[in-house]
PDB file of C-alpha atoms in Angstrom:
ATOM      1  CA  UNK A   1      -0.082 158.376 171.916  1.00  0.00           C
ATOM      2  CA  UNK A   2      -1.733 159.288 168.655  1.00  0.00           C
ATOM      3  CA  UNK A   3      -4.786 157.296 167.583  1.00  0.00           C
ATOM      4  CA  UNK A   4      -6.698 156.855 164.349  1.00  0.00           C
ATOM      5  CA  UNK A   5     -10.282 155.613 164.411  1.00  0.00           C
ATOM      6  CA  UNK A   6     -12.167 153.978 161.548  1.00  0.00           C
ATOM      7  CA  UNK A   7     -15.664 152.482 161.344  1.00  0.00           C
ATOM      8  CA  UNK A   8     -15.456 148.688 161.690  1.00  0.00           C
ATOM      9  CA  UNK A   9     -17.452 148.034 158.551  1.00  0.00           C
ATOM     10  CA  UNK A  10     -18.904 149.651 155.463  1.00  0.00           C
ATOM     11  CA  UNK A  11     -21.320 147.998 153.064  1.00  0.00           C
ATOM     12  CA  UNK A  12     -21.797 149.086 149.479  1.00  0.00           C
ATOM     13  CA  UNK A  13     -23.671 147.843 146.433  1.00  0.00           C
ATOM     14  CA  UNK A  14     -21.729 147.155 143.240  1.00  0.00           C
ATOM     15  CA  UNK A  15     -21.315 150.305 141.184  1.00  0.00           C
ATOM     16  CA  UNK A  16     -22.025 152.594 144.128  1.00  0.00           C
ATOM     17  CA  UNK A  17     -19.658 154.786 146.124  1.00  0.00           C
ATOM     18  CA  UNK A  18     -18.035 153.676 149.351  1.00  0.00           C
ATOM     19  CA  UNK A  19     -16.582 156.217 151.762  1.00  0.00           C
ATOM     20  CA  UNK A  20     -14.281 155.167 154.595  1.00  0.00           C
ATOM     21  CA  UNK A  21     -13.396 157.707 157.251  1.00  0.00           C
ATOM     22  CA  UNK A  22     -10.331 157.920 159.461  1.00  0.00           C
ATOM     23  CA  UNK A  23     -10.451 160.249 162.460  1.00  0.00           C
ATOM     24  CA  UNK A  24      -7.558 161.628 164.472  1.00  0.00           C
ATOM     25  CA  UNK A  25      -6.673 164.802 166.311  1.00  0.00           C
ATOM     26  CA  UNK A  26      -5.694 167.423 163.711  1.00  0.00           C
ATOM     27  CA  UNK A  27      -5.177 164.659 161.170  1.00  0.00           C
ATOM     28  CA  UNK A  28      -5.503 167.263 158.428  1.00  0.00           C
ATOM     29  CA  UNK A  29      -2.158 168.698 159.558  1.00  0.00           C
ATOM     30  CA  UNK A  30      -0.488 165.395 158.733  1.00  0.00           C
ATOM     31  CA  UNK A  31      -0.358 163.263 155.602  1.00  0.00           C
ATOM     32  CA  UNK A  32      -2.630 160.225 155.440  1.00  0.00           C
ATOM     33  CA  UNK A  33      -2.083 157.034 153.514  1.00  0.00           C
ATOM     34  CA  UNK A  34      -4.416 154.111 152.859  1.00  0.00           C
ATOM     35  CA  UNK A  35      -3.794 150.399 152.459  1.00  0.00           C
ATOM     36  CA  UNK A  36      -5.989 147.643 151.084  1.00  0.00           C
ATOM     37  CA  UNK A  37      -5.638 144.136 152.456  1.00  0.00           C
ATOM     38  CA  UNK A  38      -7.445 141.130 151.067  1.00  0.00           C
ATOM     39  CA  UNK A  39      -7.733 137.896 153.064  1.00  0.00           C
ATOM     40  CA  UNK A  40      -4.441 136.039 153.294  1.00  0.00           C
ATOM     41  CA  UNK A  41      -2.542 138.774 151.452  1.00  0.00           C
ATOM     42  CA  UNK A  42      -0.130 141.540 152.379  1.00  0.00           C
ATOM     43  CA  UNK A  43      -1.320 145.146 152.518  1.00  0.00           C
ATOM     44  CA  UNK A  44      -1.186 147.178 149.317  1.00  0.00           C
ATOM     45  CA  UNK A  45      -0.768 150.957 149.221  1.00  0.00           C
ATOM     46  CA  UNK A  46      -3.738 152.580 147.458  1.00  0.00           C
ATOM     47  CA  UNK A  47      -3.413 156.254 148.480  1.00  0.00           C
ATOM     48  CA  UNK A  48      -0.460 158.279 149.762  1.00  0.00           C
ATOM     49  CA  UNK A  49       0.053 161.944 150.627  1.00  0.00           C
ATOM     50  CA  UNK A  50      -3.706 162.265 151.196  1.00  0.00           C
ATOM     51  CA  UNK A  51      -4.745 162.177 147.554  1.00  0.00           C
ATOM     52  CA  UNK A  52      -2.145 160.462 145.358  1.00  0.00           C
ATOM     53  CA  UNK A  53      -2.532 157.048 143.758  1.00  0.00           C
ATOM     54  CA  UNK A  54       0.436 154.746 143.162  1.00  0.00           C
ATOM     55  CA  UNK A  55       0.822 153.457 139.634  1.00  0.00           C
ATOM     56  CA  UNK A  56      -1.468 150.537 138.982  1.00  0.00           C
ATOM     57  CA  UNK A  57      -4.160 151.653 141.421  1.00  0.00           C
ATOM     58  CA  UNK A  58      -7.478 152.296 139.628  1.00  0.00           C
ATOM     59  CA  UNK A  59      -8.806 155.838 139.332  1.00  0.00           C
ATOM     60  CA  UNK A  60     -11.916 154.855 141.290  1.00  0.00           C
ATOM     61  CA  UNK A  61      -9.803 155.142 144.451  1.00  0.00           C
ATOM     62  CA  UNK A  62      -9.448 158.695 145.752  1.00  0.00           C
ATOM     63  CA  UNK A  63      -8.590 160.362 149.027  1.00  0.00           C
ATOM     64  CA  UNK A  64      -9.024 163.586 150.952  1.00  0.00           C
ATOM     65  CA  UNK A  65      -7.880 164.920 154.310  1.00  0.00           C
ATOM     66  CA  UNK A  66      -9.065 167.950 156.232  1.00  0.00           C
ATOM     67  CA  UNK A  67      -9.657 168.925 159.822  1.00  0.00           C
ATOM     68  CA  UNK A  68      -9.743 165.772 161.911  1.00  0.00           C
ATOM     69  CA  UNK A  69     -10.825 163.373 159.174  1.00  0.00           C
ATOM     70  CA  UNK A  70      -9.251 161.644 156.199  1.00  0.00           C
ATOM     71  CA  UNK A  71     -11.533 159.873 153.756  1.00  0.00           C
ATOM     72  CA  UNK A  72     -10.949 157.105 151.240  1.00  0.00           C
ATOM     73  CA  UNK A  73     -13.573 157.030 148.514  1.00  0.00           C
ATOM     74  CA  UNK A  74     -14.144 154.145 146.149  1.00  0.00           C
ATOM     75  CA  UNK A  75     -16.306 155.222 143.208  1.00  0.00           C
ATOM     76  CA  UNK A  76     -18.069 152.606 141.151  1.00  0.00           C
ATOM     77  CA  UNK A  77     -17.156 149.929 143.670  1.00  0.00           C
ATOM     78  CA  UNK A  78     -16.422 146.501 142.248  1.00  0.00           C
ATOM     79  CA  UNK A  79     -16.578 143.081 143.850  1.00  0.00           C
ATOM     80  CA  UNK A  80     -12.773 142.936 143.766  1.00  0.00           C
ATOM     81  CA  UNK A  81     -12.650 145.947 146.122  1.00  0.00           C
ATOM     82  CA  UNK A  82     -14.028 143.869 148.987  1.00  0.00           C
ATOM     83  CA  UNK A  83     -11.224 143.972 151.542  1.00  0.00           C
ATOM     84  CA  UNK A  84      -9.998 145.513 154.768  1.00  0.00           C
ATOM     85  CA  UNK A  85      -8.767 149.080 154.531  1.00  0.00           C
ATOM     86  CA  UNK A  86      -6.368 150.809 156.913  1.00  0.00           C
ATOM     87  CA  UNK A  87      -5.456 154.464 157.153  1.00  0.00           C
ATOM     88  CA  UNK A  88      -2.006 155.447 158.370  1.00  0.00           C
ATOM     89  CA  UNK A  89      -0.270 158.595 159.532  1.00  0.00           C
ATOM     90  CA  UNK A  90       3.132 159.468 160.911  1.00  0.00           C
ATOM     91  CA  UNK A  91       3.495 161.171 164.272  1.00  0.00           C
ATOM     92  CA  UNK A  92       6.593 161.867 166.357  1.00  0.00           C
ATOM     93  CA  UNK A  93       8.811 159.360 164.546  1.00  0.00           C
ATOM     94  CA  UNK A  94       6.253 156.586 164.841  1.00  0.00           C
ATOM     95  CA  UNK A  95       3.755 155.131 162.430  1.00  0.00           C
ATOM     96  CA  UNK A  96       0.128 154.926 163.439  1.00  0.00           C
ATOM     97  CA  UNK A  97      -2.423 152.727 161.724  1.00  0.00           C
ATOM     98  CA  UNK A  98      -6.149 153.128 161.909  1.00  0.00           C
ATOM     99  CA  UNK A  99      -8.341 150.466 163.456  1.00  0.00           C
ATOM    100  CA  UNK A 100      -9.334 149.127 160.043  1.00  0.00           C
ATOM    101  CA  UNK A 101     -12.569 148.975 158.055  1.00  0.00           C
ATOM    102  CA  UNK A 102     -13.998 145.919 156.369  1.00  0.00           C
ATOM    103  CA  UNK A 103     -15.655 146.861 153.095  1.00  0.00           C
ATOM    104  CA  UNK A 104     -18.341 144.457 151.968  1.00  0.00           C
ATOM    105  CA  UNK A 105     -19.708 144.636 148.449  1.00  0.00           C
ATOM    106  CA  UNK A 106     -23.255 143.299 148.633  1.00  0.00           C
TER     107      UNK A 106
ATOM    108  CA  UNK B   1      10.918 144.221 140.500  1.00  0.00           C
ATOM    109  CA  UNK B   2      10.988 145.079 144.188  1.00  0.00           C
ATOM    110  CA  UNK B   3      10.874 141.978 146.387  1.00  0.00           C
ATOM    111  CA  UNK B   4      10.874 141.625 150.142  1.00  0.00           C
ATOM    112  CA  UNK B   5      11.024 138.089 151.484  1.00  0.00           C
ATOM    113  CA  UNK B   6      10.711 137.436 155.208  1.00  0.00           C
ATOM    114  CA  UNK B   7      11.884 134.307 156.974  1.00  0.00           C
ATOM    115  CA  UNK B   8      12.611 133.034 160.443  1.00  0.00           C
ATOM    116  CA  UNK B   9       9.118 132.769 161.872  1.00  0.00           C
ATOM    117  CA  UNK B  10       7.931 129.758 163.787  1.00  0.00           C
ATOM    118  CA  UNK B  11       6.732 128.418 167.107  1.00  0.00           C
ATOM    119  CA  UNK B  12       8.514 129.655 170.216  1.00  0.00           C
ATOM    120  CA  UNK B  13       7.787 129.288 173.915  1.00  0.00           C
ATOM    121  CA  UNK B  14       6.912 132.278 176.102  1.00  0.00           C
ATOM    122  CA  UNK B  15      10.075 133.984 177.224  1.00  0.00           C
ATOM    123  CA  UNK B  16      11.963 132.679 174.223  1.00  0.00           C
ATOM    124  CA  UNK B  17      13.757 134.454 171.402  1.00  0.00           C
ATOM    125  CA  UNK B  18      13.551 134.510 167.639  1.00  0.00           C
ATOM    126  CA  UNK B  19      15.320 136.333 164.822  1.00  0.00           C
ATOM    127  CA  UNK B  20      13.443 137.375 161.725  1.00  0.00           C
ATOM    128  CA  UNK B  21      15.105 138.216 158.434  1.00  0.00           C
ATOM    129  CA  UNK B  22      13.962 140.100 155.355  1.00  0.00           C
ATOM    130  CA  UNK B  23      15.835 139.693 152.093  1.00  0.00           C
ATOM    131  CA  UNK B  24      15.445 142.642 149.740  1.00  0.00           C
ATOM    132  CA  UNK B  25      15.996 142.756 146.012  1.00  0.00           C
ATOM    133  CA  UNK B  26      15.089 144.833 142.984  1.00  0.00           C
ATOM    134  CA  UNK B  27      16.061 148.190 144.467  1.00  0.00           C
ATOM    135  CA  UNK B  28      18.972 149.965 146.162  1.00  0.00           C
ATOM    136  CA  UNK B  29      18.405 148.656 149.669  1.00  0.00           C
ATOM    137  CA  UNK B  30      20.978 150.967 151.239  1.00  0.00           C
ATOM    138  CA  UNK B  31      18.984 153.992 150.133  1.00  0.00           C
ATOM    139  CA  UNK B  32      15.812 153.276 152.080  1.00  0.00           C
ATOM    140  CA  UNK B  33      14.540 153.288 155.632  1.00  0.00           C
ATOM    141  CA  UNK B  34      13.011 149.900 156.403  1.00  0.00           C
ATOM    142  CA  UNK B  35      10.331 148.871 158.853  1.00  0.00           C
ATOM    143  CA  UNK B  36       8.684 145.917 160.541  1.00  0.00           C
ATOM    144  CA  UNK B  37       4.904 145.857 160.887  1.00  0.00           C
ATOM    145  CA  UNK B  38       2.930 143.058 162.535  1.00  0.00           C
ATOM    146  CA  UNK B  39      -0.619 141.780 162.470  1.00  0.00           C
ATOM    147  CA  UNK B  40      -2.045 139.526 165.165  1.00  0.00           C
ATOM    148  CA  UNK B  41      -4.528 136.886 163.949  1.00  0.00           C
ATOM    149  CA  UNK B  42      -7.792 138.575 162.997  1.00  0.00           C
ATOM    150  CA  UNK B  43      -6.510 141.970 164.137  1.00  0.00           C
ATOM    151  CA  UNK B  44      -5.260 145.171 162.555  1.00  0.00           C
ATOM    152  CA  UNK B  45      -1.849 146.391 161.516  1.00  0.00           C
ATOM    153  CA  UNK B  46       0.631 147.467 164.196  1.00  0.00           C
ATOM    154  CA  UNK B  47       3.898 149.225 163.473  1.00  0.00           C
ATOM    155  CA  UNK B  48       6.865 147.603 165.245  1.00  0.00           C
ATOM    156  CA  UNK B  49      10.112 149.370 164.379  1.00  0.00           C
ATOM    157  CA  UNK B  50      12.021 151.355 161.792  1.00  0.00           C
ATOM    158  CA  UNK B  51      15.696 151.732 160.882  1.00  0.00           C
ATOM    159  CA  UNK B  52      17.154 154.416 158.658  1.00  0.00           C
ATOM    160  CA  UNK B  53      19.247 153.653 155.616  1.00  0.00           C
ATOM    161  CA  UNK B  54      22.577 153.890 157.456  1.00  0.00           C
ATOM    162  CA  UNK B  55      21.209 152.580 160.787  1.00  0.00           C
ATOM    163  CA  UNK B  56      21.687 156.009 162.321  1.00  0.00           C
ATOM    164  CA  UNK B  57      18.060 156.368 163.392  1.00  0.00           C
ATOM    165  CA  UNK B  58      16.133 153.548 165.028  1.00  0.00           C
ATOM    166  CA  UNK B  59      12.643 153.721 166.507  1.00  0.00           C
ATOM    167  CA  UNK B  60      10.375 151.237 168.255  1.00  0.00           C
ATOM    168  CA  UNK B  61       6.764 151.088 169.263  1.00  0.00           C
ATOM    169  CA  UNK B  62       6.525 151.469 173.034  1.00  0.00           C
ATOM    170  CA  UNK B  63       5.384 147.887 173.626  1.00  0.00           C
ATOM    171  CA  UNK B  64       8.473 146.535 171.851  1.00  0.00           C
ATOM    172  CA  UNK B  65      11.126 148.736 173.437  1.00  0.00           C
ATOM    173  CA  UNK B  66      13.739 146.768 175.315  1.00  0.00           C
ATOM    174  CA  UNK B  67      12.608 143.423 173.892  1.00  0.00           C
ATOM    175  CA  UNK B  68      13.035 143.832 170.138  1.00  0.00           C
ATOM    176  CA  UNK B  69      16.125 144.956 168.230  1.00  0.00           C
ATOM    177  CA  UNK B  70      16.056 145.996 164.597  1.00  0.00           C
ATOM    178  CA  UNK B  71      19.192 145.908 162.470  1.00  0.00           C
ATOM    179  CA  UNK B  72      20.267 145.740 158.855  1.00  0.00           C
ATOM    180  CA  UNK B  73      23.195 144.654 156.712  1.00  0.00           C
ATOM    181  CA  UNK B  74      23.334 146.769 153.582  1.00  0.00           C
ATOM    182  CA  UNK B  75      26.065 144.586 152.099  1.00  0.00           C
ATOM    183  CA  UNK B  76      23.678 141.636 152.262  1.00  0.00           C
ATOM    184  CA  UNK B  77      20.534 143.610 151.399  1.00  0.00           C
ATOM    185  CA  UNK B  78      18.956 142.286 154.551  1.00  0.00           C
ATOM    186  CA  UNK B  79      16.823 143.541 157.417  1.00  0.00           C
ATOM    187  CA  UNK B  80      16.548 141.785 160.768  1.00  0.00           C
ATOM    188  CA  UNK B  81      14.387 141.766 163.871  1.00  0.00           C
ATOM    189  CA  UNK B  82      15.744 140.131 166.991  1.00  0.00           C
ATOM    190  CA  UNK B  83      12.885 139.386 169.369  1.00  0.00           C
ATOM    191  CA  UNK B  84      13.359 138.322 172.966  1.00  0.00           C
ATOM    192  CA  UNK B  85      11.222 137.832 176.081  1.00  0.00           C
ATOM    193  CA  UNK B  86       8.415 136.866 173.746  1.00  0.00           C
ATOM    194  CA  UNK B  87       4.847 136.839 175.008  1.00  0.00           C
ATOM    195  CA  UNK B  88       1.660 135.249 173.730  1.00  0.00           C
ATOM    196  CA  UNK B  89       0.522 138.676 172.563  1.00  0.00           C
ATOM    197  CA  UNK B  90       3.512 138.857 170.199  1.00  0.00           C
ATOM    198  CA  UNK B  91       1.886 136.137 168.112  1.00  0.00           C
ATOM    199  CA  UNK B  92       1.410 137.707 164.690  1.00  0.00           C
ATOM    200  CA  UNK B  93       2.420 137.807 161.077  1.00  0.00           C
ATOM    201  CA  UNK B  94       5.464 140.048 160.818  1.00  0.00           C
ATOM    202  CA  UNK B  95       5.860 142.067 157.632  1.00  0.00           C
ATOM    203  CA  UNK B  96       8.921 143.802 156.302  1.00  0.00           C
ATOM    204  CA  UNK B  97       8.006 147.087 154.584  1.00  0.00           C
ATOM    205  CA  UNK B  98       9.917 149.678 152.591  1.00  0.00           C
ATOM    206  CA  UNK B  99       9.414 153.263 153.698  1.00  0.00           C
ATOM    207  CA  UNK B 100       9.085 156.279 151.453  1.00  0.00           C
ATOM    208  CA  UNK B 101       9.448 159.710 153.010  1.00  0.00           C
ATOM    209  CA  UNK B 102       8.877 162.999 151.243  1.00  0.00           C
ATOM    210  CA  UNK B 103       8.083 166.382 152.700  1.00  0.00           C
ATOM    211  CA  UNK B 104       6.648 165.136 156.008  1.00  0.00           C
ATOM    212  CA  UNK B 105       4.845 162.309 154.238  1.00  0.00           C
ATOM    213  CA  UNK B 106       5.801 158.826 155.379  1.00  0.00           C
ATOM    214  CA  UNK B 107       4.300 155.619 154.042  1.00  0.00           C
ATOM    215  CA  UNK B 108       5.069 152.049 152.965  1.00  0.00           C
ATOM    216  CA  UNK B 109       5.146 151.400 149.247  1.00  0.00           C
ATOM    217  CA  UNK B 110       6.215 147.739 149.264  1.00  0.00           C
ATOM    218  CA  UNK B 111       5.495 144.929 151.707  1.00  0.00           C
ATOM    219  CA  UNK B 112       6.781 141.396 152.023  1.00  0.00           C
ATOM    220  CA  UNK B 113       4.525 138.350 152.253  1.00  0.00           C
ATOM    221  CA  UNK B 114       5.033 138.099 155.999  1.00  0.00           C
ATOM    222  CA  UNK B 115       6.303 135.429 158.359  1.00  0.00           C
ATOM    223  CA  UNK B 116       4.193 133.967 161.164  1.00  0.00           C
ATOM    224  CA  UNK B 117       5.468 134.006 164.726  1.00  0.00           C
ATOM    225  CA  UNK B 118       3.531 131.914 167.233  1.00  0.00           C
ATOM    226  CA  UNK B 119       4.330 132.231 170.930  1.00  0.00           C
ATOM    227  CA  UNK B 120       2.855 129.326 172.823  1.00  0.00           C
ATOM    228  CA  UNK B 121       3.847 126.693 175.344  1.00  0.00           C
TER     229      UNK B 121
END
């Protein structure tokens, strides 16, 4: 079955850039999405179709996808961005989520 | 405003059954594929099942096949998950999620607040 791997944690200072990777076999041939989940809350879509932001998502969130890796980038990270982030792809009529990355804003 | 409200969670013994519901509002429910996604305590997201708008296409994660049954009632704007032969490892928050599909892109644009299922003796 298809698997997506993320680093367990990423630390970033306020105002700096955080990059979260998501690795999967030929992931670049699929579309990747990203979700943000804060403690006790439901996931929120922050990036879809590799690079697109839903309305209401700040411009500091951006995405890319090529080769075997999709990347979520948070530019000018704010304290409110501290959360768990999950990538997601679709493969053979099933959804696959990444292992999740906890972003800590120090 | 799109709203998805899950209900039906609770404490159930191993081997028992439970039926979850998701009430949808604020959009044309019959026009969307709907999904269930779960999250065990302190763990990541795990896709459970999907059902197309007219119930013609239904898919399950391998670990749920034969034990879980997804269904929907478009007249009632409701999604269901019938769970049987429950195990301790099925303990999780179960989310209802609306699917968007476009040109080989599939993702969830709205999620409910979740309902907690605890399987324990």
